[in-house]
Amino acid sequence: MSTQAGYQLSHLDELEAESIHIFREVVAEFEKPVLMFSGGKDSIVMLRLAEKAFYPARVPFPVLQVDTGYDFPEVIETRDRWVERLGVRLIIASVEQAIKDGIVVDDGKTSRNRLQIGTLLHVIEEEGFTAAFGGGRRDEEKARAKERVYSHRDEFGQWDPKNQRPELWSLYNGRIHEGEHMRIFPLSNWTELDIWSYIGREQIEIPSIYFAHNRRVFERDGMLLSESDHNPLRNAEEVKERQVRFRTVGDLTLTGCLESSASTVEEIIEEVAISRVTERGATRGDDRFSEAAMEDRKKEGYF
Amino acid sequence: MDEQMDLLRFATAGSVDDGKSTLIGRLLLDSKAIFEDQLASVEATSKSRGYDYTDLALLTDGLRSEREQGITIDVAYRYFATPRRKFIIADTPGHVQYTRNMVTGASTADLGLVLVDARQGMTEQSRRHAVLLSLLRVPHLVLAVNKMDLVDYDEEVYNQIHRDFTAFTSKLTVPDLTIIPISALQGDNVVTRSDKMPWYEGPSLLHHLEHVYVASDRDLVDTRFPVQYVVRPKSDKWHDYRGYAGRVAGGVMKKGDEVMVLPSGLTSRIAGIDLFDKEIDEAYPPMSVSVRLEDDLDVSRGDMICRPKNAPTPSQDIDAMVSWMVPEPMRVKRKLAIKHTTRTARALVKNIQYRLDINTLHRDQDTHELGLNEIGRVQLRTTQPLLCDPYATNRDTGSFILIDEATGVTVGAGMIN
Ligand SMILES: Nc1nc2c(ncn2[C@@H]2O[C@H](COP(=O)(O)OP(=O)(O)O)[C@@H](O)[C@H]2O)c(=O)[nH]1
């Protein structure tokens, strides 16, 4: 503990205590929880908090990843190490397979991130999950600022922002009907800086692509994208080698990186502290189309 | 990052146009919680609407439907930090028809920030905001007298509002009141002290938020540990481990303490307190820990660990102030689910004693129901004893929510008398 005298927790300890409380509450009250794992730093911090909440017992729920088919290999490697160390069950829901099975439709215009929605909802329904932990934070985007920690989804997996349940004190209401489920956001009150500070403090292993490395990249729509077979070059696009890092790790055809020499958590914290562009605004192609883009996707059941 | 940063949660309330969004926008902007792309989008919107200034209020309004209506209608949470503190703002709408949202925002707040327009002084709305914050036992209250620029930074305007508000809050439970003259638009006394009001000798708003002392607001005397979950690893290495997981709701717990478990009344001693893989010396609110006991007692979720000579009295008759949150009114004889700490039971509404007029504090005894956004004193009978304290001594063990069993919706929030 960082503060003994004065009985005042540091902000990270208080956030940690709140998140652990949420994990335990969900496991006590829901029959079939699952943790939605993107491979990114937020979902890894979630796993770490879950590990703490139930230690020395095992994390008592499986981890679900939606495989877009366009994931960074570094992210998969880190995921596998975490899953092995914690001994949790990993469920992989493949977008590719969902397309083949006709569960989602790839019309060539819809991004993989959006196809994840249908794939995800299908798995939740198939497996009968009643609660799904997501790594969303309220500081990420305006539309998230009003989202509850327990976010109710109807039988179509939809979120109704006008009709959210009031959430008071730390008394969470986990009532759902047959076929419905609850999205749970244990990191609601964390900011990007809190996440990084915690990763630094706890020395949490995250995918290497968050740190500065040399990569062959090209520019598209003002973003630096990674060279890849999934990312065929369009006319006049040119590959060059740069020292870069990623601020979010999603679908590699849409997730941009930035030029950076920050190779340690401390250097990243410094960069984040002075950076003047939001995580999503900078490097997520799928959020940039309109200010209300996020809100629309959330209503449909995006995590 | 400074590891010793702590956390302050505060709730804001103001009537429409008092400048709440402008103030929050300024706090976020000046503490660099606003990013270039957000600011650029707000600048563009301001321009397209023909404003000759950047409308900082645009930084904070959320969902599109609300944007279209031009008002904020739900609690929105916002974040900023200074090197001393991280802040969580529960930004609540001020109008009477959103009382339930204010109650929600205030429920977790260490501090309540009420805004008034200096030109109007104290209004029915600002009185109501103070009443709600006091009812929710928010320990610190700040009144920001905004738009001082529009009254020429006049000391007398401030003094009059100061007198009115102090007189009014003396009738309420307001342990700590601070009144600060500001201009959210010009930035006076928001982050730094303004030279336009040399007559004001107090701190700037941000300075006050950074320094207000909150560590003693929680009950550190009466040990209360609602058991949330029992950790029982099914592994050879941890074969005999049994940890009672929960969040400390009161008191300071130490290894060796004699404890009593309710409702069984059985006693034991604390064998150890674990936080993840470390054993810790003491646990205090709001830490999430696992407590091990020396004896093998039958303890489960919903039980409460406390001290033999200092325990709540289990009771099935609950007398509480209830804030009602749905259109269908609360009526006598209605059956509801009740969630109190980690215990869930069913409750029958036995009596609605009075409805509190939150504008006048008048108690209307002739009422038989509580409607949406109304608050009243209610008696409930529960199917199981609740292990509760008065809300005035402990906000965690003195609060509950009421749930409609058919719809699953949270319909009310209660504070135990
Ligand atoms: N002159 C002046 N105008 C202000 C001040 N604070 C806010 N305003 C203006 O008052 C109007 C309402 O402000 P807004 O922040 O939207 O109020 P809200 O409804 O309380 O969120 C806007 O036109 C603001 O520019 C202030 O300190 N001085």
PDB file of C-alpha atoms in Angstrom, chain B residues 30-298:
ATOM      1  CA  ASP B  30      -6.865  24.287 -17.995  1.00  0.00           C
ATOM      2  CA  SER B  31      -5.860  20.938 -16.531  1.00  0.00           C
ATOM      3  CA  LYS B  32      -5.156  19.653 -20.060  1.00  0.00           C
ATOM      4  CA  ALA B  33      -7.841  16.983 -19.935  1.00  0.00           C
ATOM      5  CA  ILE B  34      -9.090  18.323 -23.265  1.00  0.00           C
ATOM      6  CA  PHE B  35      -7.304  17.290 -26.394  1.00  0.00           C
ATOM      7  CA  GLU B  36      -6.629  19.177 -29.557  1.00  0.00           C
ATOM      8  CA  ASP B  37      -9.087  17.229 -31.663  1.00  0.00           C
ATOM      9  CA  GLN B  38     -11.863  17.806 -29.120  1.00  0.00           C
ATOM     10  CA  LEU B  39     -11.080  21.494 -28.893  1.00  0.00           C
ATOM     11  CA  ALA B  40     -10.905  21.824 -32.673  1.00  0.00           C
ATOM     12  CA  SER B  41     -14.315  20.228 -33.045  1.00  0.00           C
ATOM     13  CA  VAL B  42     -15.787  22.583 -30.456  1.00  0.00           C
ATOM     14  CA  GLU B  43     -14.153  25.602 -32.083  1.00  0.00           C
ATOM     15  CA  ALA B  44     -15.597  24.578 -35.436  1.00  0.00           C
ATOM     16  CA  THR B  45     -19.073  24.125 -33.964  1.00  0.00           C
ATOM     17  CA  SER B  46     -18.897  27.487 -32.187  1.00  0.00           C
ATOM     18  CA  LYS B  47     -17.925  29.152 -35.451  1.00  0.00           C
ATOM     19  CA  SER B  48     -20.648  27.443 -37.445  1.00  0.00           C
ATOM     20  CA  ARG B  49     -23.187  28.650 -34.931  1.00  0.00           C
ATOM     21  CA  GLY B  50     -21.913  32.186 -35.362  1.00  0.00           C
ATOM     22  CA  TYR B  51     -20.456  32.632 -31.875  1.00  0.00           C
ATOM     23  CA  ASP B  52     -17.569  35.030 -31.527  1.00  0.00           C
ATOM     24  CA  TYR B  53     -16.066  32.949 -28.696  1.00  0.00           C
ATOM     25  CA  THR B  54     -15.347  29.254 -28.196  1.00  0.00           C
ATOM     26  CA  ASP B  55     -18.268  27.778 -26.349  1.00  0.00           C
ATOM     27  CA  LEU B  56     -16.520  25.600 -23.767  1.00  0.00           C
ATOM     28  CA  ALA B  57     -19.894  24.223 -22.759  1.00  0.00           C
ATOM     29  CA  LEU B  58     -19.849  22.172 -25.981  1.00  0.00           C
ATOM     30  CA  LEU B  59     -16.977  20.132 -24.620  1.00  0.00           C
ATOM     31  CA  THR B  60     -19.153  18.289 -22.219  1.00  0.00           C
ATOM     32  CA  ASP B  61     -22.583  17.537 -23.575  1.00  0.00           C
ATOM     33  CA  GLY B  62     -22.938  13.904 -24.420  1.00  0.00           C
ATOM     34  CA  LEU B  63     -25.430  11.911 -26.344  1.00  0.00           C
ATOM     35  CA  ARG B  64     -26.638  13.127 -29.679  1.00  0.00           C
ATOM     36  CA  SER B  65     -30.281  13.342 -28.722  1.00  0.00           C
ATOM     37  CA  GLU B  66     -29.348  15.600 -25.863  1.00  0.00           C
ATOM     38  CA  ARG B  67     -27.126  17.604 -28.108  1.00  0.00           C
ATOM     39  CA  GLU B  68     -30.074  18.190 -30.375  1.00  0.00           C
ATOM     40  CA  GLN B  69     -32.253  19.282 -27.500  1.00  0.00           C
ATOM     41  CA  GLY B  70     -29.406  21.387 -26.232  1.00  0.00           C
ATOM     42  CA  ILE B  71     -29.668  20.152 -22.656  1.00  0.00           C
ATOM     43  CA  THR B  72     -27.999  17.657 -20.373  1.00  0.00           C
ATOM     44  CA  ILE B  73     -30.394  15.119 -18.957  1.00  0.00           C
ATOM     45  CA  ASP B  74     -28.373  12.394 -17.344  1.00  0.00           C
ATOM     46  CA  VAL B  75     -25.432  12.113 -15.002  1.00  0.00           C
ATOM     47  CA  ALA B  76     -22.221  12.333 -16.982  1.00  0.00           C
ATOM     48  CA  TYR B  77     -18.860  11.502 -15.487  1.00  0.00           C
ATOM     49  CA  ARG B  78     -15.795  13.557 -16.375  1.00  0.00           C
ATOM     50  CA  TYR B  79     -12.176  13.227 -15.432  1.00  0.00           C
ATOM     51  CA  PHE B  80      -9.242  15.504 -14.901  1.00  0.00           C
ATOM     52  CA  ALA B  81      -6.160  15.514 -12.762  1.00  0.00           C
ATOM     53  CA  THR B  82      -3.602  17.857 -11.312  1.00  0.00           C
ATOM     54  CA  PRO B  83      -0.317  16.700  -9.830  1.00  0.00           C
ATOM     55  CA  ARG B  84      -2.028  16.536  -6.419  1.00  0.00           C
ATOM     56  CA  ARG B  85      -5.318  14.878  -7.205  1.00  0.00           C
ATOM     57  CA  LYS B  86      -7.385  12.990  -9.686  1.00  0.00           C
ATOM     58  CA  PHE B  87     -10.927  14.316  -9.954  1.00  0.00           C
ATOM     59  CA  ILE B  88     -14.109  12.542 -10.951  1.00  0.00           C
ATOM     60  CA  ILE B  89     -16.950  14.934 -11.684  1.00  0.00           C
ATOM     61  CA  ALA B  90     -20.519  13.674 -11.562  1.00  0.00           C
ATOM     62  CA  ASP B  91     -22.069  16.305 -13.787  1.00  0.00           C
ATOM     63  CA  THR B  92     -25.779  16.372 -12.979  1.00  0.00           C
ATOM     64  CA  PRO B  93     -28.650  18.273 -14.528  1.00  0.00           C
ATOM     65  CA  GLY B  94     -30.148  20.827 -12.186  1.00  0.00           C
ATOM     66  CA  HIS B  95     -33.815  20.979 -13.029  1.00  0.00           C
ATOM     67  CA  VAL B  96     -36.406  19.611 -10.603  1.00  0.00           C
ATOM     68  CA  GLN B  97     -37.507  16.962 -13.072  1.00  0.00           C
ATOM     69  CA  TYR B  98     -34.025  15.466 -12.830  1.00  0.00           C
ATOM     70  CA  THR B  99     -33.871  15.217  -9.057  1.00  0.00           C
ATOM     71  CA  ARG B 100     -33.168  11.514  -9.305  1.00  0.00           C
ATOM     72  CA  ASN B 101     -30.102  12.198 -11.435  1.00  0.00           C
ATOM     73  CA  MET B 102     -28.804  14.632  -8.840  1.00  0.00           C
ATOM     74  CA  VAL B 103     -29.396  12.107  -6.098  1.00  0.00           C
ATOM     75  CA  THR B 104     -27.471   9.563  -8.158  1.00  0.00           C
ATOM     76  CA  GLY B 105     -24.544  11.910  -8.772  1.00  0.00           C
ATOM     77  CA  ALA B 106     -24.422  13.004  -5.133  1.00  0.00           C
ATOM     78  CA  SER B 107     -24.495   9.438  -3.778  1.00  0.00           C
ATOM     79  CA  THR B 108     -20.788   8.887  -4.435  1.00  0.00           C
ATOM     80  CA  ALA B 109     -19.577  12.469  -4.036  1.00  0.00           C
ATOM     81  CA  ASP B 110     -17.100  13.701  -1.445  1.00  0.00           C
ATOM     82  CA  LEU B 111     -17.985  17.255  -2.357  1.00  0.00           C
ATOM     83  CA  GLY B 112     -20.916  19.061  -3.917  1.00  0.00           C
ATOM     84  CA  LEU B 113     -20.444  22.112  -6.119  1.00  0.00           C
ATOM     85  CA  VAL B 114     -23.479  24.355  -6.525  1.00  0.00           C
ATOM     86  CA  LEU B 115     -23.444  27.178  -9.043  1.00  0.00           C
ATOM     87  CA  VAL B 116     -25.473  30.375  -8.904  1.00  0.00           C
ATOM     88  CA  ASP B 117     -25.597  33.319 -11.274  1.00  0.00           C
ATOM     89  CA  ALA B 118     -24.368  36.393  -9.357  1.00  0.00           C
ATOM     90  CA  ARG B 119     -27.092  38.497 -10.984  1.00  0.00           C
ATOM     91  CA  GLN B 120     -29.839  36.275  -9.644  1.00  0.00           C
ATOM     92  CA  GLY B 121     -28.403  35.214  -6.338  1.00  0.00           C
ATOM     93  CA  MET B 122     -29.922  32.312  -4.494  1.00  0.00           C
ATOM     94  CA  THR B 123     -32.898  30.776  -6.247  1.00  0.00           C
ATOM     95  CA  GLU B 124     -35.356  28.031  -5.485  1.00  0.00           C
ATOM     96  CA  GLN B 125     -33.132  25.763  -7.583  1.00  0.00           C
ATOM     97  CA  SER B 126     -29.949  26.480  -5.659  1.00  0.00           C
ATOM     98  CA  ARG B 127     -31.776  25.941  -2.380  1.00  0.00           C
ATOM     99  CA  ARG B 128     -32.954  22.585  -3.670  1.00  0.00           C
ATOM    100  CA  HIS B 129     -29.450  21.610  -4.746  1.00  0.00           C
ATOM    101  CA  ALA B 130     -28.139  22.356  -1.260  1.00  0.00           C
ATOM    102  CA  VAL B 131     -30.988  20.379   0.306  1.00  0.00           C
ATOM    103  CA  LEU B 132     -30.265  17.326  -1.852  1.00  0.00           C
ATOM    104  CA  LEU B 133     -26.526  17.419  -1.192  1.00  0.00           C
ATOM    105  CA  SER B 134     -27.193  17.662   2.510  1.00  0.00           C
ATOM    106  CA  LEU B 135     -29.739  14.841   2.400  1.00  0.00           C
ATOM    107  CA  LEU B 136     -27.184  12.649   0.626  1.00  0.00           C
ATOM    108  CA  ARG B 137     -24.656  13.621   3.335  1.00  0.00           C
ATOM    109  CA  VAL B 138     -22.089  14.942   0.927  1.00  0.00           C
ATOM    110  CA  PRO B 139     -19.465  16.072   3.446  1.00  0.00           C
ATOM    111  CA  HIS B 140     -18.214  19.222   1.691  1.00  0.00           C
ATOM    112  CA  LEU B 141     -20.200  21.900  -0.072  1.00  0.00           C
ATOM    113  CA  VAL B 142     -18.919  24.646  -2.348  1.00  0.00           C
ATOM    114  CA  LEU B 143     -21.082  27.460  -3.627  1.00  0.00           C
ATOM    115  CA  ALA B 144     -19.573  29.062  -6.723  1.00  0.00           C
ATOM    116  CA  VAL B 145     -21.009  32.516  -7.323  1.00  0.00           C
ATOM    117  CA  ASN B 146     -20.563  32.685 -11.097  1.00  0.00           C
ATOM    118  CA  LYS B 147     -20.644  35.506 -13.654  1.00  0.00           C
ATOM    119  CA  MET B 148     -19.014  37.967 -11.264  1.00  0.00           C
ATOM    120  CA  ASP B 149     -17.829  39.799 -14.412  1.00  0.00           C
ATOM    121  CA  LEU B 150     -21.444  40.741 -15.127  1.00  0.00           C
ATOM    122  CA  VAL B 151     -21.808  42.473 -11.752  1.00  0.00           C
ATOM    123  CA  ASP B 152     -18.512  44.338 -12.005  1.00  0.00           C
ATOM    124  CA  TYR B 153     -16.876  41.995  -9.532  1.00  0.00           C
ATOM    125  CA  ASP B 154     -18.857  43.751  -6.817  1.00  0.00           C
ATOM    126  CA  GLU B 155     -18.075  42.630  -3.288  1.00  0.00           C
ATOM    127  CA  GLU B 156     -21.531  43.564  -2.016  1.00  0.00           C
ATOM    128  CA  VAL B 157     -23.243  41.213  -4.487  1.00  0.00           C
ATOM    129  CA  TYR B 158     -21.064  38.400  -3.208  1.00  0.00           C
ATOM    130  CA  ASN B 159     -21.652  39.325   0.439  1.00  0.00           C
ATOM    131  CA  GLN B 160     -25.411  39.329   0.007  1.00  0.00           C
ATOM    132  CA  ILE B 161     -25.385  35.871  -1.584  1.00  0.00           C
ATOM    133  CA  HIS B 162     -22.968  34.719   1.103  1.00  0.00           C
ATOM    134  CA  ARG B 163     -25.382  35.873   3.837  1.00  0.00           C
ATOM    135  CA  ASP B 164     -28.425  34.333   2.175  1.00  0.00           C
ATOM    136  CA  PHE B 165     -26.786  30.995   1.520  1.00  0.00           C
ATOM    137  CA  THR B 166     -25.148  30.695   4.930  1.00  0.00           C
ATOM    138  CA  ALA B 167     -28.447  31.458   6.633  1.00  0.00           C
ATOM    139  CA  PHE B 168     -30.238  28.881   4.523  1.00  0.00           C
ATOM    140  CA  THR B 169     -27.695  26.076   4.961  1.00  0.00           C
ATOM    141  CA  SER B 170     -27.548  26.576   8.734  1.00  0.00           C
ATOM    142  CA  LYS B 171     -30.879  24.744   8.761  1.00  0.00           C
ATOM    143  CA  LEU B 172     -29.347  21.780   6.917  1.00  0.00           C
ATOM    144  CA  THR B 173     -26.592  19.303   7.666  1.00  0.00           C
ATOM    145  CA  VAL B 174     -23.686  20.974   5.923  1.00  0.00           C
ATOM    146  CA  PRO B 175     -20.464  20.194   7.784  1.00  0.00           C
ATOM    147  CA  ASP B 176     -18.194  22.279   5.573  1.00  0.00           C
ATOM    148  CA  LEU B 177     -19.232  25.211   3.372  1.00  0.00           C
ATOM    149  CA  THR B 178     -16.984  27.316   1.135  1.00  0.00           C
ATOM    150  CA  ILE B 179     -18.280  30.168  -1.016  1.00  0.00           C
ATOM    151  CA  ILE B 180     -16.141  31.332  -3.949  1.00  0.00           C
ATOM    152  CA  PRO B 181     -16.814  34.245  -6.358  1.00  0.00           C
ATOM    153  CA  ILE B 182     -15.821  33.268  -9.909  1.00  0.00           C
ATOM    154  CA  SER B 183     -16.227  33.986 -13.580  1.00  0.00           C
ATOM    155  CA  ALA B 184     -16.226  30.690 -15.453  1.00  0.00           C
ATOM    156  CA  LEU B 185     -16.067  32.512 -18.770  1.00  0.00           C
ATOM    157  CA  GLN B 186     -13.165  34.816 -17.888  1.00  0.00           C
ATOM    158  CA  GLY B 187     -11.436  32.289 -15.669  1.00  0.00           C
ATOM    159  CA  ASP B 188     -11.425  34.455 -12.525  1.00  0.00           C
ATOM    160  CA  ASN B 189     -10.762  32.435  -9.351  1.00  0.00           C
ATOM    161  CA  VAL B 190     -11.208  29.189 -11.242  1.00  0.00           C
ATOM    162  CA  VAL B 191      -7.636  27.950 -11.458  1.00  0.00           C
ATOM    163  CA  THR B 192      -5.734  30.936 -10.110  1.00  0.00           C
ATOM    164  CA  ARG B 193      -6.842  33.763  -7.878  1.00  0.00           C
ATOM    165  CA  SER B 194      -8.125  36.762  -9.752  1.00  0.00           C
ATOM    166  CA  ASP B 195      -6.760  40.262  -9.314  1.00  0.00           C
ATOM    167  CA  LYS B 196     -10.198  41.632 -10.195  1.00  0.00           C
ATOM    168  CA  MET B 197     -11.541  40.684  -6.757  1.00  0.00           C
ATOM    169  CA  PRO B 198      -8.858  41.756  -4.289  1.00  0.00           C
ATOM    170  CA  TRP B 199     -11.495  41.812  -1.556  1.00  0.00           C
ATOM    171  CA  TYR B 200     -11.805  38.033  -1.744  1.00  0.00           C
ATOM    172  CA  GLU B 201      -9.155  36.372   0.345  1.00  0.00           C
ATOM    173  CA  GLY B 202     -10.054  32.713  -0.047  1.00  0.00           C
ATOM    174  CA  PRO B 203      -8.608  30.124  -2.425  1.00  0.00           C
ATOM    175  CA  SER B 204      -9.393  29.687  -6.098  1.00  0.00           C
ATOM    176  CA  LEU B 205     -11.901  26.941  -6.841  1.00  0.00           C
ATOM    177  CA  LEU B 206      -9.280  24.501  -8.116  1.00  0.00           C
ATOM    178  CA  HIS B 207      -6.991  25.185  -5.188  1.00  0.00           C
ATOM    179  CA  HIS B 208      -9.844  24.398  -2.834  1.00  0.00           C
ATOM    180  CA  LEU B 209     -10.710  21.193  -4.700  1.00  0.00           C
ATOM    181  CA  GLU B 210      -7.083  20.131  -4.541  1.00  0.00           C
ATOM    182  CA  HIS B 211      -6.692  20.726  -0.843  1.00  0.00           C
ATOM    183  CA  VAL B 212     -10.015  19.928   0.801  1.00  0.00           C
ATOM    184  CA  TYR B 213      -9.299  17.218   3.373  1.00  0.00           C
ATOM    185  CA  VAL B 214     -11.376  14.098   2.817  1.00  0.00           C
ATOM    186  CA  ALA B 215      -9.460  11.289   4.549  1.00  0.00           C
ATOM    187  CA  SER B 216     -11.459  11.676   7.762  1.00  0.00           C
ATOM    188  CA  ASP B 217     -14.862  11.757   6.042  1.00  0.00           C
ATOM    189  CA  ARG B 218     -15.236   8.000   6.226  1.00  0.00           C
ATOM    190  CA  ASP B 219     -16.051   6.168   9.422  1.00  0.00           C
ATOM    191  CA  LEU B 220     -12.728   4.826  10.703  1.00  0.00           C
ATOM    192  CA  VAL B 221     -14.105   3.721  14.066  1.00  0.00           C
ATOM    193  CA  ASP B 222     -16.945   1.273  13.551  1.00  0.00           C
ATOM    194  CA  THR B 223     -15.660  -1.828  11.800  1.00  0.00           C
ATOM    195  CA  ARG B 224     -18.002  -2.921   9.027  1.00  0.00           C
ATOM    196  CA  PHE B 225     -17.032  -5.544   6.454  1.00  0.00           C
ATOM    197  CA  PRO B 226     -19.866  -6.842   4.291  1.00  0.00           C
ATOM    198  CA  VAL B 227     -18.789 -10.210   2.912  1.00  0.00           C
ATOM    199  CA  GLN B 228     -19.035 -10.153  -0.839  1.00  0.00           C
ATOM    200  CA  TYR B 229     -17.645 -13.471  -1.915  1.00  0.00           C
ATOM    201  CA  VAL B 230     -15.798 -16.404  -0.416  1.00  0.00           C
ATOM    202  CA  VAL B 231     -12.465 -17.178  -2.048  1.00  0.00           C
ATOM    203  CA  ARG B 232     -11.831 -20.938  -1.910  1.00  0.00           C
ATOM    204  CA  PRO B 233      -9.129 -22.072  -4.326  1.00  0.00           C
ATOM    205  CA  LYS B 234      -9.582 -25.635  -5.400  1.00  0.00           C
ATOM    206  CA  SER B 235      -5.879 -26.360  -5.622  1.00  0.00           C
ATOM    207  CA  ASP B 236      -3.436 -28.467  -3.653  1.00  0.00           C
ATOM    208  CA  LYS B 237      -1.236 -25.550  -2.792  1.00  0.00           C
ATOM    209  CA  TRP B 238      -4.075 -23.529  -1.285  1.00  0.00           C
ATOM    210  CA  HIS B 239      -6.127 -26.400  -0.053  1.00  0.00           C
ATOM    211  CA  ASP B 240      -7.100 -24.861   3.282  1.00  0.00           C
ATOM    212  CA  TYR B 241      -7.360 -21.270   2.164  1.00  0.00           C
ATOM    213  CA  ARG B 242     -10.647 -19.548   2.853  1.00  0.00           C
ATOM    214  CA  GLY B 243     -10.745 -15.774   2.410  1.00  0.00           C
ATOM    215  CA  TYR B 244     -13.762 -13.586   2.922  1.00  0.00           C
ATOM    216  CA  ALA B 245     -13.579 -11.067   0.142  1.00  0.00           C
ATOM    217  CA  GLY B 246     -15.147  -7.650   0.431  1.00  0.00           C
ATOM    218  CA  ARG B 247     -14.729  -3.943   0.611  1.00  0.00           C
ATOM    219  CA  VAL B 248     -14.152  -2.329   3.992  1.00  0.00           C
ATOM    220  CA  ALA B 249     -17.173  -0.123   4.718  1.00  0.00           C
ATOM    221  CA  GLY B 250     -16.005   1.187   8.072  1.00  0.00           C
ATOM    222  CA  GLY B 251     -13.288   1.016  10.699  1.00  0.00           C
ATOM    223  CA  VAL B 252      -9.667  -0.066  10.550  1.00  0.00           C
ATOM    224  CA  MET B 253      -9.216  -3.847  10.579  1.00  0.00           C
ATOM    225  CA  LYS B 254      -6.045  -5.507  11.851  1.00  0.00           C
ATOM    226  CA  LYS B 255      -4.683  -9.003  12.274  1.00  0.00           C
ATOM    227  CA  GLY B 256      -5.590 -10.307  15.740  1.00  0.00           C
ATOM    228  CA  ASP B 257      -8.741  -8.188  16.082  1.00  0.00           C
ATOM    229  CA  GLU B 258     -11.595  -9.932  17.795  1.00  0.00           C
ATOM    230  CA  VAL B 259     -14.540  -9.963  15.401  1.00  0.00           C
ATOM    231  CA  MET B 260     -18.151 -10.982  15.313  1.00  0.00           C
ATOM    232  CA  VAL B 261     -19.954 -12.246  12.233  1.00  0.00           C
ATOM    233  CA  LEU B 262     -23.563 -11.202  11.708  1.00  0.00           C
ATOM    234  CA  PRO B 263     -26.238 -12.416  11.594  1.00  0.00           C
ATOM    235  CA  SER B 264     -24.893 -15.602  13.291  1.00  0.00           C
ATOM    236  CA  GLY B 265     -23.267 -13.667  16.143  1.00  0.00           C
ATOM    237  CA  LEU B 266     -20.310 -16.093  16.205  1.00  0.00           C
ATOM    238  CA  THR B 267     -16.944 -14.646  17.164  1.00  0.00           C
ATOM    239  CA  SER B 268     -13.368 -15.258  16.077  1.00  0.00           C
ATOM    240  CA  ARG B 269     -10.144 -13.363  15.436  1.00  0.00           C
ATOM    241  CA  ILE B 270      -8.659 -12.037  12.221  1.00  0.00           C
ATOM    242  CA  ALA B 271      -5.918 -14.460  11.193  1.00  0.00           C
ATOM    243  CA  GLY B 272      -4.731 -12.259   8.358  1.00  0.00           C
ATOM    244  CA  ILE B 273      -5.775  -9.724   5.743  1.00  0.00           C
ATOM    245  CA  ASP B 274      -4.715 -10.295   2.139  1.00  0.00           C
ATOM    246  CA  LEU B 275      -4.516  -7.923  -0.765  1.00  0.00           C
ATOM    247  CA  PHE B 276      -3.682 -10.113  -3.739  1.00  0.00           C
ATOM    248  CA  ASP B 277      -0.470 -11.995  -2.907  1.00  0.00           C
ATOM    249  CA  LYS B 278       0.523  -9.802   0.013  1.00  0.00           C
ATOM    250  CA  GLU B 279      -0.567  -9.905   3.601  1.00  0.00           C
ATOM    251  CA  ILE B 280      -1.224  -6.372   4.825  1.00  0.00           C
ATOM    252  CA  ASP B 281      -1.188  -4.865   8.320  1.00  0.00           C
ATOM    253  CA  GLU B 282      -4.454  -3.011   8.253  1.00  0.00           C
ATOM    254  CA  ALA B 283      -7.430  -2.479   6.024  1.00  0.00           C
ATOM    255  CA  TYR B 284      -9.661   0.590   5.961  1.00  0.00           C
ATOM    256  CA  PRO B 285     -12.348   2.046   3.672  1.00  0.00           C
ATOM    257  CA  PRO B 286     -12.640   1.746   0.707  1.00  0.00           C
ATOM    258  CA  MET B 287     -10.095  -1.063   0.342  1.00  0.00           C
ATOM    259  CA  SER B 288     -11.030  -4.368  -1.325  1.00  0.00           C
ATOM    260  CA  VAL B 289      -9.328  -7.174   0.601  1.00  0.00           C
ATOM    261  CA  SER B 290      -9.750 -10.782   1.733  1.00  0.00           C
ATOM    262  CA  VAL B 291     -10.036 -11.471   5.445  1.00  0.00           C
ATOM    263  CA  ARG B 292      -9.082 -14.811   6.963  1.00  0.00           C
ATOM    264  CA  LEU B 293     -10.455 -15.863  10.341  1.00  0.00           C
ATOM    265  CA  GLU B 294      -8.814 -18.092  12.962  1.00  0.00           C
ATOM    266  CA  ASP B 295     -11.857 -20.313  13.360  1.00  0.00           C
ATOM    267  CA  ASP B 296     -13.750 -22.286  10.810  1.00  0.00           C
ATOM    268  CA  LEU B 297     -17.082 -20.469  10.848  1.00  0.00           C
ATOM    269  CA  ASP B 298     -19.838 -20.697   8.316  1.00  0.00           C
TER     270      ASP B 298
END
